[in-house]
PDB file of C-alpha atoms in Angstrom:
ATOM      1  CA  MET A 154      34.784  48.571  56.827  1.00  0.00           C
ATOM      2  CA  ALA A 155      31.670  47.408  54.987  1.00  0.00           C
ATOM      3  CA  ILE A 156      32.083  43.846  53.622  1.00  0.00           C
ATOM      4  CA  LEU A 157      33.699  41.558  56.181  1.00  0.00           C
ATOM      5  CA  GLU A 158      33.625  38.241  54.347  1.00  0.00           C
ATOM      6  CA  ILE A 159      32.327  36.586  51.180  1.00  0.00           C
ATOM      7  CA  ILE A 160      31.585  32.854  51.341  1.00  0.00           C
ATOM      8  CA  LEU A 161      30.682  30.762  48.297  1.00  0.00           C
ATOM      9  CA  THR A 162      27.729  28.528  49.217  1.00  0.00           C
ATOM     10  CA  LYS A 163      26.556  27.217  45.848  1.00  0.00           C
ATOM     11  CA  HIS A 164      28.178  26.193  42.584  1.00  0.00           C
ATOM     12  CA  SER A 165      26.082  24.323  40.040  1.00  0.00           C
ATOM     13  CA  GLY A 166      25.978  23.864  36.296  1.00  0.00           C
ATOM     14  CA  ASP A 167      23.513  22.939  33.564  1.00  0.00           C
ATOM     15  CA  PHE A 168      25.150  21.633  30.393  1.00  0.00           C
ATOM     16  CA  ASN A 169      22.500  20.920  27.825  1.00  0.00           C
ATOM     17  CA  HIS A 170      23.297  20.707  24.127  1.00  0.00           C
ATOM     18  CA  ALA A 171      21.980  24.149  23.214  1.00  0.00           C
ATOM     19  CA  GLU A 172      22.264  26.061  26.483  1.00  0.00           C
ATOM     20  CA  LYS A 173      24.995  25.779  29.069  1.00  0.00           C
ATOM     21  CA  SER A 174      25.165  27.712  32.317  1.00  0.00           C
ATOM     22  CA  ILE A 175      26.901  27.865  35.682  1.00  0.00           C
ATOM     23  CA  SER A 176      25.219  29.365  38.753  1.00  0.00           C
ATOM     24  CA  LEU A 177      26.907  30.628  41.905  1.00  0.00           C
ATOM     25  CA  GLU A 178      25.621  31.959  45.196  1.00  0.00           C
ATOM     26  CA  TRP A 179      27.412  33.658  48.068  1.00  0.00           C
ATOM     27  CA  LEU A 180      26.780  34.660  51.665  1.00  0.00           C
ATOM     28  CA  VAL A 181      28.107  38.161  52.287  1.00  0.00           C
ATOM     29  CA  PHE A 182      28.683  39.671  55.717  1.00  0.00           C
ATOM     30  CA  SER A 183      28.917  43.431  56.177  1.00  0.00           C
ATOM     31  CA  ASP A 184      29.516  45.549  59.270  1.00  0.00           C
ATOM     32  CA  GLU A 185      27.861  48.604  57.711  1.00  0.00           C
ATOM     33  CA  ILE A 186      24.155  48.521  58.558  1.00  0.00           C
ATOM     34  CA  SER A 187      23.489  51.601  56.450  1.00  0.00           C
ATOM     35  CA  ASP A 188      24.762  49.891  53.274  1.00  0.00           C
ATOM     36  CA  PHE A 189      22.113  48.378  51.042  1.00  0.00           C
ATOM     37  CA  SER A 190      22.009  46.201  47.941  1.00  0.00           C
ATOM     38  CA  LEU A 191      23.673  48.627  45.512  1.00  0.00           C
ATOM     39  CA  SER A 192      26.564  49.271  47.897  1.00  0.00           C
ATOM     40  CA  ILE A 193      27.078  45.550  48.496  1.00  0.00           C
ATOM     41  CA  TYR A 194      26.984  44.854  44.764  1.00  0.00           C
ATOM     42  CA  GLN A 195      29.598  47.522  44.019  1.00  0.00           C
ATOM     43  CA  GLN A 196      31.903  46.495  46.850  1.00  0.00           C
ATOM     44  CA  GLY A 197      32.114  42.881  45.656  1.00  0.00           C
ATOM     45  CA  LEU A 198      32.309  43.672  41.929  1.00  0.00           C
ATOM     46  CA  LEU A 199      35.477  42.351  40.240  1.00  0.00           C
ATOM     47  CA  ASP A 200      37.243  43.809  37.219  1.00  0.00           C
ATOM     48  CA  PHE A 201      37.213  42.120  33.810  1.00  0.00           C
ATOM     49  CA  GLY A 202      39.703  39.252  33.735  1.00  0.00           C
ATOM     50  CA  GLU A 203      39.765  38.734  37.517  1.00  0.00           C
ATOM     51  CA  ASN A 204      39.276  35.244  38.933  1.00  0.00           C
ATOM     52  CA  LEU A 205      36.285  34.549  41.171  1.00  0.00           C
ATOM     53  CA  ILE A 206      38.527  32.837  43.747  1.00  0.00           C
ATOM     54  CA  ASP A 207      42.132  33.227  44.864  1.00  0.00           C
ATOM     55  CA  SER A 208      44.877  30.575  45.052  1.00  0.00           C
ATOM     56  CA  ASP A 209      43.641  29.529  48.524  1.00  0.00           C
ATOM     57  CA  TRP A 210      40.090  28.978  47.190  1.00  0.00           C
ATOM     58  CA  ASN A 211      38.697  32.045  48.949  1.00  0.00           C
ATOM     59  CA  ALA A 212      35.773  33.746  47.221  1.00  0.00           C
ATOM     60  CA  LEU A 213      36.698  37.223  45.951  1.00  0.00           C
ATOM     61  CA  GLY A 214      33.383  38.521  44.631  1.00  0.00           C
ATOM     62  CA  TRP A 215      31.208  38.424  41.509  1.00  0.00           C
ATOM     63  CA  ALA A 216      31.856  39.238  37.872  1.00  0.00           C
ATOM     64  CA  ARG A 217      30.906  42.244  35.821  1.00  0.00           C
ATOM     65  CA  THR A 218      28.085  41.703  33.349  1.00  0.00           C
ATOM     66  CA  GLY A 219      29.519  40.209  30.160  1.00  0.00           C
ATOM     67  CA  ALA A 220      32.764  38.925  31.719  1.00  0.00           C
ATOM     68  CA  ALA A 221      33.870  35.396  30.854  1.00  0.00           C
ATOM     69  CA  TYR A 222      33.683  32.660  33.502  1.00  0.00           C
ATOM     70  CA  GLN A 223      36.942  32.163  35.427  1.00  0.00           C
ATOM     71  CA  PHE A 224      36.853  30.036  38.566  1.00  0.00           C
ATOM     72  CA  GLY A 225      40.235  28.795  39.749  1.00  0.00           C
ATOM     73  CA  SER A 226      41.711  26.737  36.916  1.00  0.00           C
ATOM     74  CA  GLU A 227      38.331  26.475  35.157  1.00  0.00           C
ATOM     75  CA  VAL A 228      38.027  28.811  32.178  1.00  0.00           C
ATOM     76  CA  ALA A 229      35.019  28.868  29.861  1.00  0.00           C
ATOM     77  CA  PRO A 230      35.372  31.680  27.294  1.00  0.00           C
ATOM     78  CA  GLY A 231      31.891  30.940  25.896  1.00  0.00           C
ATOM     79  CA  LEU A 232      30.051  31.463  29.204  1.00  0.00           C
ATOM     80  CA  TYR A 233      29.449  35.099  30.110  1.00  0.00           C
ATOM     81  CA  ALA A 234      28.174  36.683  33.318  1.00  0.00           C
ATOM     82  CA  GLN A 235      24.651  37.941  33.726  1.00  0.00           C
ATOM     83  CA  GLY A 236      23.956  40.624  36.315  1.00  0.00           C
ATOM     84  CA  ALA A 237      24.304  39.688  39.981  1.00  0.00           C
ATOM     85  CA  SER A 238      21.318  39.664  42.371  1.00  0.00           C
ATOM     86  CA  VAL A 239      21.678  40.941  45.951  1.00  0.00           C
ATOM     87  CA  PHE A 240      18.845  39.868  48.267  1.00  0.00           C
ATOM     88  CA  ASP A 241      17.650  38.564  51.675  1.00  0.00           C
ATOM     89  CA  ARG A 242      19.194  41.255  53.866  1.00  0.00           C
ATOM     90  CA  GLU A 243      19.221  40.234  57.529  1.00  0.00           C
ATOM     91  CA  ILE A 244      20.789  41.904  60.565  1.00  0.00           C
ATOM     92  CA  ILE A 245      22.360  39.061  62.532  1.00  0.00           C
ATOM     93  CA  GLN A 246      24.152  41.150  65.131  1.00  0.00           C
ATOM     94  CA  GLY A 247      23.073  44.476  66.597  1.00  0.00           C
ATOM     95  CA  VAL A 248      19.705  46.199  66.723  1.00  0.00           C
ATOM     96  CA  ASN A 249      17.108  44.720  64.367  1.00  0.00           C
ATOM     97  CA  SER A 250      15.273  48.008  63.890  1.00  0.00           C
ATOM     98  CA  LEU A 251      16.451  51.344  62.591  1.00  0.00           C
ATOM     99  CA  SER A 252      15.073  54.855  63.074  1.00  0.00           C
ATOM    100  CA  VAL A 253      14.134  56.467  59.783  1.00  0.00           C
ATOM    101  CA  LYS A 254      13.047  60.028  59.098  1.00  0.00           C
ATOM    102  CA  MET A 255      12.127  61.840  55.928  1.00  0.00           C
ATOM    103  CA  GLU A 256      14.413  64.595  54.668  1.00  0.00           C
ATOM    104  CA  GLU A 257      13.193  66.433  51.566  1.00  0.00           C
ATOM    105  CA  GLY A 258      11.082  63.450  50.575  1.00  0.00           C
ATOM    106  CA  THR A 259      13.915  60.921  51.060  1.00  0.00           C
ATOM    107  CA  PRO A 260      14.010  58.354  53.895  1.00  0.00           C
ATOM    108  CA  VAL A 261      17.211  58.780  55.920  1.00  0.00           C
ATOM    109  CA  ILE A 262      18.470  56.335  58.546  1.00  0.00           C
ATOM    110  CA  VAL A 263      19.250  57.837  61.926  1.00  0.00           C
ATOM    111  CA  ASP A 264      20.601  56.354  65.131  1.00  0.00           C
ATOM    112  CA  VAL A 265      22.528  53.605  63.287  1.00  0.00           C
ATOM    113  CA  PRO A 266      23.469  50.963  65.867  1.00  0.00           C
ATOM    114  CA  PRO A 267      27.222  50.367  66.254  1.00  0.00           C
ATOM    115  CA  ASP A 268      28.928  46.988  65.749  1.00  0.00           C
ATOM    116  CA  GLY A 269      26.121  45.595  63.638  1.00  0.00           C
ATOM    117  CA  VAL A 270      26.596  42.705  61.205  1.00  0.00           C
ATOM    118  CA  VAL A 271      24.340  42.268  58.181  1.00  0.00           C
ATOM    119  CA  ARG A 272      24.077  39.079  56.144  1.00  0.00           C
ATOM    120  CA  TRP A 273      23.208  39.167  52.437  1.00  0.00           C
ATOM    121  CA  HIS A 274      22.719  36.600  49.708  1.00  0.00           C
ATOM    122  CA  VAL A 275      24.232  37.260  46.266  1.00  0.00           C
ATOM    123  CA  SER A 276      23.701  35.102  43.173  1.00  0.00           C
ATOM    124  CA  GLN A 277      24.987  35.182  39.617  1.00  0.00           C
ATOM    125  CA  LYS A 278      24.656  33.091  36.475  1.00  0.00           C
ATOM    126  CA  PHE A 279      27.095  32.537  33.601  1.00  0.00           C
ATOM    127  CA  SER A 280      25.546  31.400  30.340  1.00  0.00           C
ATOM    128  CA  ASN A 281      26.320  30.888  26.666  1.00  0.00           C
ATOM    129  CA  GLN A 282      23.099  32.792  26.036  1.00  0.00           C
ATOM    130  CA  ALA A 283      24.423  35.919  27.772  1.00  0.00           C
ATOM    131  CA  ASN A 284      26.247  38.639  25.856  1.00  0.00           C
ATOM    132  CA  LYS A 285      29.967  39.196  26.111  1.00  0.00           C
ATOM    133  CA  ALA A 286      31.000  42.649  27.273  1.00  0.00           C
ATOM    134  CA  VAL A 287      31.095  44.803  24.147  1.00  0.00           C
ATOM    135  CA  SER A 288      33.736  47.327  25.139  1.00  0.00           C
ATOM    136  CA  GLN A 289      37.173  45.976  25.915  1.00  0.00           C
ATOM    137  CA  SER A 290      40.065  48.415  25.938  1.00  0.00           C
ATOM    138  CA  ALA A 291      42.785  45.849  26.642  1.00  0.00           C
ATOM    139  CA  THR A 292      43.724  42.249  26.010  1.00  0.00           C
ATOM    140  CA  SER A 293      41.611  39.913  28.105  1.00  0.00           C
ATOM    141  CA  THR A 294      41.523  36.201  28.865  1.00  0.00           C
ATOM    142  CA  ASP A 295      38.003  36.040  27.463  1.00  0.00           C
ATOM    143  CA  ASP A 296      38.954  37.168  23.949  1.00  0.00           C
ATOM    144  CA  LYS A 297      37.837  34.682  21.292  1.00  0.00           C
ATOM    145  CA  ILE A 298      40.544  32.044  21.081  1.00  0.00           C
ATOM    146  CA  LYS A 299      41.628  29.075  18.956  1.00  0.00           C
ATOM    147  CA  ILE A 300      44.117  26.436  20.077  1.00  0.00           C
ATOM    148  CA  SER A 301      46.029  23.710  18.253  1.00  0.00           C
ATOM    149  CA  MET A 302      48.854  21.379  19.257  1.00  0.00           C
ATOM    150  CA  SER A 303      51.497  19.746  17.063  1.00  0.00           C
ATOM    151  CA  VAL A 304      54.846  17.974  17.400  1.00  0.00           C
ATOM    152  CA  GLU A 305      58.180  18.923  15.817  1.00  0.00           C
ATOM    153  CA  ASN A 306      61.247  16.715  15.518  1.00  0.00           C
ATOM    154  CA  GLU A 307      64.499  18.360  16.593  1.00  0.00           C
ATOM    155  CA  THR A 308      67.907  16.850  15.811  1.00  0.00           C
ATOM    156  CA  GLU A 309      70.826  17.412  18.162  1.00  0.00           C
ATOM    157  CA  PRO A 310      74.258  15.832  18.811  1.00  0.00           C
ATOM    158  CA  PHE A 311      74.151  12.597  20.802  1.00  0.00           C
ATOM    159  CA  ILE A 312      77.100  12.952  23.164  1.00  0.00           C
ATOM    160  CA  ARG A 313      75.833  11.586  26.479  1.00  0.00           C
ATOM    161  CA  ASP A 314      73.973   8.414  27.464  1.00  0.00           C
ATOM    162  CA  VAL A 315      70.734   9.516  29.176  1.00  0.00           C
ATOM    163  CA  ILE A 316      70.702   6.415  31.428  1.00  0.00           C
ATOM    164  CA  THR A 317      74.329   6.201  32.634  1.00  0.00           C
ATOM    165  CA  GLY A 318      75.399   9.785  32.041  1.00  0.00           C
ATOM    166  CA  ASN A 319      78.556   8.504  30.306  1.00  0.00           C
ATOM    167  CA  MET A 320      79.970  10.125  27.182  1.00  0.00           C
ATOM    168  CA  VAL A 321      79.219   8.448  23.848  1.00  0.00           C
ATOM    169  CA  VAL A 322      82.734   7.401  22.767  1.00  0.00           C
ATOM    170  CA  ASN A 323      84.380   4.444  21.044  1.00  0.00           C
ATOM    171  CA  SER A 324      86.311   1.691  22.773  1.00  0.00           C
ATOM    172  CA  ALA A 325      89.446   3.843  22.699  1.00  0.00           C
ATOM    173  CA  GLY A 326      87.672   6.613  24.570  1.00  0.00           C
ATOM    174  CA  GLN A 327      87.498   8.902  21.539  1.00  0.00           C
ATOM    175  CA  PHE A 328      84.491  10.713  20.109  1.00  0.00           C
ATOM    176  CA  PHE A 329      82.935   9.293  16.963  1.00  0.00           C
ATOM    177  CA  ASN A 330      83.575  11.162  13.714  1.00  0.00           C
ATOM    178  CA  PRO A 331      81.105  12.202  12.468  1.00  0.00           C
ATOM    179  CA  PRO A 332      79.317  12.498  15.818  1.00  0.00           C
ATOM    180  CA  PRO A 333      76.011  10.598  16.159  1.00  0.00           C
ATOM    181  CA  GLU A 334      72.723  12.476  16.419  1.00  0.00           C
ATOM    182  CA  LYS A 335      69.464  11.953  18.235  1.00  0.00           C
ATOM    183  CA  THR A 336      65.932  13.117  17.498  1.00  0.00           C
ATOM    184  CA  LYS A 337      63.817  14.808  20.144  1.00  0.00           C
ATOM    185  CA  LYS A 338      60.129  15.646  19.953  1.00  0.00           C
ATOM    186  CA  ILE A 339      59.147  19.221  20.805  1.00  0.00           C
ATOM    187  CA  ILE A 340      55.499  19.969  21.616  1.00  0.00           C
ATOM    188  CA  VAL A 341      54.220  23.121  19.905  1.00  0.00           C
ATOM    189  CA  TYR A 342      51.125  25.002  21.065  1.00  0.00           C
ATOM    190  CA  SER A 343      49.509  27.490  18.682  1.00  0.00           C
ATOM    191  CA  ILE A 344      47.150  30.011  20.288  1.00  0.00           C
ATOM    192  CA  SER A 345      45.238  32.540  18.176  1.00  0.00           C
ATOM    193  CA  ARG A 346      42.740  35.124  19.353  1.00  0.00           C
ATOM    194  CA  GLU A 347      40.927  38.200  18.158  1.00  0.00           C
ATOM    195  CA  ILE A 348      41.773  41.321  20.160  1.00  0.00           C
ATOM    196  CA  PHE A 349      40.850  44.976  20.328  1.00  0.00           C
ATOM    197  CA  LEU A 350      44.188  46.817  20.609  1.00  0.00           C
ATOM    198  CA  ASN A 351      46.903  46.969  17.933  1.00  0.00           C
ATOM    199  CA  PRO A 352      49.392  44.188  18.861  1.00  0.00           C
ATOM    200  CA  LEU A 353      52.294  45.015  16.486  1.00  0.00           C
ATOM    201  CA  MET A 354      54.717  46.276  19.142  1.00  0.00           C
ATOM    202  CA  LYS A 355      53.838  43.386  21.418  1.00  0.00           C
ATOM    203  CA  ALA A 356      54.535  40.931  18.585  1.00  0.00           C
ATOM    204  CA  LYS A 357      57.946  42.534  18.009  1.00  0.00           C
ATOM    205  CA  ASN A 358      58.846  42.152  21.678  1.00  0.00           C
ATOM    206  CA  TYR A 359      57.562  38.596  22.104  1.00  0.00           C
ATOM    207  CA  SER A 360      59.584  36.958  19.333  1.00  0.00           C
ATOM    208  CA  ASN A 361      62.298  34.431  20.203  1.00  0.00           C
ATOM    209  CA  VAL A 362      61.797  34.903  23.944  1.00  0.00           C
ATOM    210  CA  VAL A 363      61.466  32.414  26.803  1.00  0.00           C
ATOM    211  CA  ASN A 364      59.260  32.693  29.861  1.00  0.00           C
ATOM    212  CA  ALA A 365      60.854  34.528  32.776  1.00  0.00           C
ATOM    213  CA  ASP A 366      58.044  33.378  35.067  1.00  0.00           C
ATOM    214  CA  ALA A 367      56.191  30.187  35.939  1.00  0.00           C
ATOM    215  CA  PHE A 368      53.428  29.944  33.356  1.00  0.00           C
ATOM    216  CA  TYR A 369      50.475  27.601  33.998  1.00  0.00           C
ATOM    217  CA  GLY A 370      52.686  24.816  35.355  1.00  0.00           C
ATOM    218  CA  ALA A 371      55.659  25.399  33.038  1.00  0.00           C
ATOM    219  CA  ALA A 372      58.877  26.271  34.857  1.00  0.00           C
ATOM    220  CA  PRO A 373      60.707  29.493  33.927  1.00  0.00           C
ATOM    221  CA  GLY A 374      62.875  29.118  30.838  1.00  0.00           C
ATOM    222  CA  THR A 375      61.067  26.070  29.413  1.00  0.00           C
ATOM    223  CA  LEU A 376      58.789  27.815  26.873  1.00  0.00           C
ATOM    224  CA  LEU A 377      60.049  29.485  23.688  1.00  0.00           C
ATOM    225  CA  MET A 378      57.595  31.927  22.102  1.00  0.00           C
ATOM    226  CA  ASN A 379      57.250  33.544  18.708  1.00  0.00           C
ATOM    227  CA  MET A 380      54.314  35.884  18.238  1.00  0.00           C
ATOM    228  CA  THR A 381      52.773  37.129  14.980  1.00  0.00           C
ATOM    229  CA  CYS A 382      49.661  39.170  14.184  1.00  0.00           C
ATOM    230  CA  ASN A 383      47.500  40.256  11.263  1.00  0.00           C
ATOM    231  CA  TYR A 384      44.693  42.693  10.528  1.00  0.00           C
ATOM    232  CA  ASP A 385      41.958  41.788   8.019  1.00  0.00           C
ATOM    233  CA  GLY A 386      40.557  45.307   7.655  1.00  0.00           C
ATOM    234  CA  ASN A 387      38.189  44.825  10.560  1.00  0.00           C
ATOM    235  CA  THR A 388      39.729  42.714  13.313  1.00  0.00           C
ATOM    236  CA  TRP A 389      43.192  42.183  14.757  1.00  0.00           C
ATOM    237  CA  THR A 390      44.276  38.583  15.328  1.00  0.00           C
ATOM    238  CA  GLU A 391      47.390  37.612  17.253  1.00  0.00           C
ATOM    239  CA  THR A 392      48.995  34.171  17.201  1.00  0.00           C
ATOM    240  CA  TYR A 393      51.382  32.694  19.744  1.00  0.00           C
ATOM    241  CA  GLU A 394      53.615  29.740  18.781  1.00  0.00           C
ATOM    242  CA  ILE A 395      54.932  28.234  22.012  1.00  0.00           C
ATOM    243  CA  ARG A 396      57.508  25.427  22.006  1.00  0.00           C
ATOM    244  CA  GLU A 397      57.995  23.481  25.223  1.00  0.00           C
ATOM    245  CA  ARG A 398      61.316  21.914  26.234  1.00  0.00           C
ATOM    246  CA  LEU A 399      61.150  20.529  29.765  1.00  0.00           C
ATOM    247  CA  GLU A 400      64.912  20.809  30.340  1.00  0.00           C
ATOM    248  CA  GLY A 401      64.851  24.464  29.288  1.00  0.00           C
ATOM    249  CA  TRP A 402      66.141  26.454  26.334  1.00  0.00           C
ATOM    250  CA  GLU A 403      69.534  27.244  27.833  1.00  0.00           C
ATOM    251  CA  THR A 404      72.554  25.525  26.310  1.00  0.00           C
ATOM    252  CA  TYR A 405      75.142  23.419  28.121  1.00  0.00           C
ATOM    253  CA  LEU A 406      78.280  22.345  26.251  1.00  0.00           C
ATOM    254  CA  LEU A 407      80.773  19.587  27.002  1.00  0.00           C
ATOM    255  CA  ASP A 408      83.948  21.153  28.413  1.00  0.00           C
ATOM    256  CA  THR A 409      86.597  20.331  25.792  1.00  0.00           C
ATOM    257  CA  GLY A 410      89.512  22.131  24.176  1.00  0.00           C
ATOM    258  CA  TYR A 411      93.000  22.055  22.709  1.00  0.00           C
ATOM    259  CA  GLU A 412      94.499  24.112  25.529  1.00  0.00           C
ATOM    260  CA  GLU A 413      94.433  24.117  29.316  1.00  0.00           C
ATOM    261  CA  ILE A 414      95.293  26.606  32.068  1.00  0.00           C
ATOM    262  CA  VAL A 415      98.636  25.910  33.729  1.00  0.00           C
ATOM    263  CA  GLY A 416     100.074  28.395  36.208  1.00  0.00           C
ATOM    264  CA  GLY A 417      97.503  30.966  35.137  1.00  0.00           C
ATOM    265  CA  GLU A 418      98.479  30.706  31.469  1.00  0.00           C
ATOM    266  CA  LEU A 419      97.035  28.843  28.502  1.00  0.00           C
ATOM    267  CA  ARG A 420      99.175  25.973  27.241  1.00  0.00           C
ATOM    268  CA  LYS A 421      98.578  23.473  24.478  1.00  0.00           C
ATOM    269  CA  ILE A 422      97.469  20.050  25.645  1.00  0.00           C
ATOM    270  CA  LEU A 423     100.021  17.417  24.668  1.00  0.00           C
ATOM    271  CA  ASP A 424      99.513  13.740  23.955  1.00  0.00           C
ATOM    272  CA  ASP A 425     101.720  10.969  25.330  1.00  0.00           C
ATOM    273  CA  ASP A 426     104.325  11.719  22.656  1.00  0.00           C
ATOM    274  CA  GLY A 427     104.516  15.381  23.639  1.00  0.00           C
ATOM    275  CA  THR A 428     102.685  16.486  20.510  1.00  0.00           C
ATOM    276  CA  PRO A 429      99.730  18.922  20.664  1.00  0.00           C
ATOM    277  CA  VAL A 430      96.475  16.957  20.495  1.00  0.00           C
ATOM    278  CA  SER A 431      94.723  16.905  17.118  1.00  0.00           C
ATOM    279  CA  GLU A 432      91.269  16.344  18.672  1.00  0.00           C
ATOM    280  CA  PRO A 433      89.775  18.393  21.525  1.00  0.00           C
ATOM    281  CA  ALA A 434      90.466  16.851  24.923  1.00  0.00           C
ATOM    282  CA  MET A 435      87.984  16.731  27.802  1.00  0.00           C
ATOM    283  CA  LEU A 436      88.542  19.395  30.465  1.00  0.00           C
ATOM    284  CA  ASN A 437      87.635  19.186  34.149  1.00  0.00           C
ATOM    285  CA  GLY A 438      85.392  22.261  34.399  1.00  0.00           C
ATOM    286  CA  THR A 439      88.141  24.537  35.800  1.00  0.00           C
ATOM    287  CA  GLY A 440      90.310  24.764  32.690  1.00  0.00           C
ATOM    288  CA  GLN A 441      92.581  21.732  33.130  1.00  0.00           C
ATOM    289  CA  LYS A 442      92.699  18.506  31.156  1.00  0.00           C
ATOM    290  CA  ALA A 443      90.465  15.853  32.706  1.00  0.00           C
ATOM    291  CA  PRO A 444      92.158  12.639  33.907  1.00  0.00           C
ATOM    292  CA  ASN A 445      92.388   9.884  31.314  1.00  0.00           C
ATOM    293  CA  GLY A 446      89.563   7.422  31.589  1.00  0.00           C
ATOM    294  CA  ASN A 447      86.990  10.049  32.618  1.00  0.00           C
ATOM    295  CA  SER A 448      83.806   8.768  30.958  1.00  0.00           C
ATOM    296  CA  ILE A 449      81.412  11.312  32.455  1.00  0.00           C
ATOM    297  CA  GLY A 450      82.773  14.646  31.337  1.00  0.00           C
ATOM    298  CA  VAL A 451      81.783  18.102  32.587  1.00  0.00           C
ATOM    299  CA  ASP A 452      79.171  20.372  31.039  1.00  0.00           C
ATOM    300  CA  VAL A 453      79.726  24.130  31.135  1.00  0.00           C
ATOM    301  CA  GLY A 454      76.940  26.669  31.038  1.00  0.00           C
ATOM    302  CA  PRO A 455      74.180  27.601  31.013  1.00  0.00           C
ATOM    303  CA  PHE A 456      74.525  29.784  27.929  1.00  0.00           C
ATOM    304  CA  CYS A 457      71.377  31.775  27.189  1.00  0.00           C
ATOM    305  CA  LYS A 458      70.449  32.220  23.535  1.00  0.00           C
ATOM    306  CA  TYR A 459      67.094  33.905  24.111  1.00  0.00           C
ATOM    307  CA  GLU A 460      65.869  36.949  25.992  1.00  0.00           C
ATOM    308  CA  GLN A 461      63.444  36.398  28.868  1.00  0.00           C
ATOM    309  CA  LEU A 462      60.065  38.122  29.289  1.00  0.00           C
ATOM    310  CA  PRO A 463      57.103  37.495  31.634  1.00  0.00           C
ATOM    311  CA  PHE A 464      54.438  35.468  29.818  1.00  0.00           C
ATOM    312  CA  ASN A 465      51.760  36.129  32.449  1.00  0.00           C
ATOM    313  CA  ALA A 466      51.711  39.778  31.344  1.00  0.00           C
ATOM    314  CA  LEU A 467      50.087  38.602  28.077  1.00  0.00           C
ATOM    315  CA  ASN A 468      46.937  37.605  29.977  1.00  0.00           C
ATOM    316  CA  LEU A 469      46.577  34.348  28.046  1.00  0.00           C
ATOM    317  CA  PRO A 470      44.047  31.863  29.437  1.00  0.00           C
ATOM    318  CA  ASN A 471      45.129  28.527  30.848  1.00  0.00           C
ATOM    319  CA  ILE A 472      44.870  26.422  27.698  1.00  0.00           C
ATOM    320  CA  PHE A 473      44.851  23.208  29.770  1.00  0.00           C
ATOM    321  CA  ALA A 474      41.667  24.256  31.594  1.00  0.00           C
ATOM    322  CA  ILE A 475      39.534  25.484  28.681  1.00  0.00           C
ATOM    323  CA  ILE A 476      36.371  23.496  28.052  1.00  0.00           C
ATOM    324  CA  SER A 477      34.132  23.534  25.004  1.00  0.00           C
ATOM    325  CA  SER A 478      31.239  25.989  24.940  1.00  0.00           C
ATOM    326  CA  ASN A 479      29.238  23.855  22.471  1.00  0.00           C
TER     327      ASN A 479
END
């Protein structure tokens, strides 16, 4: 089996003005007595972009040299991993001595005791003085990134009181003409980063789409994205404009009309004088005219205006967890 468990025992940071670093240390338990430091290092080595811990706060391993620091929700794109050190090997279960013989000038372990457990210490440091990994063949959360936030005002019809839920109508129960409007603030996040691969096809796909998945605390359907990119002759830059609407980007409409379903057929809705109504009447959600005096109304929907795509596939960092590297 080799590595049985990895336990994080130390997490410390030094944040001076010029140099910032984070140091970690683990206890590693292995059931393979014939494995030594190189084997332990390789078995616990994570891929670029992988988090050092899982969602249950279990340690997963150590980072590749040059990878950006990612620990749970903490992301520091300016702190890069130095090489890991594997040391202090100690057999804590099983025979504490091994038989070794020389074969063609190489020491070879013989008579390896069964059911042994070996304890190791592993340490690693992330620093703004370390070099970022030079070769990156895919988009990564540690690509150089810029973030800005702004607010847009959006105007929409004001048809329902947000406190009572009642329709906004006059004293005769009729809609105002012209209908009133209300202004809503939409938060806009702009995320730009330099990347290695050509992003043109990705930008075409991720335009006017909403998130199909939960994305860093945002519920599915609440983020609307438009993506653009440019190439300056040397470097590709991609930009994500993300608009957040907590109630989602689906549309619900008040159920109104000039006709209703009677006996399975559409018939014009008549007023008290038997004349077809000149203004749309409220319906009850199943195609019939709502009772007079209904002040709540029924919304029909949702109607989806935008395609849905998974945002997590973009491998964007958690913008709410990024800290300054300077």
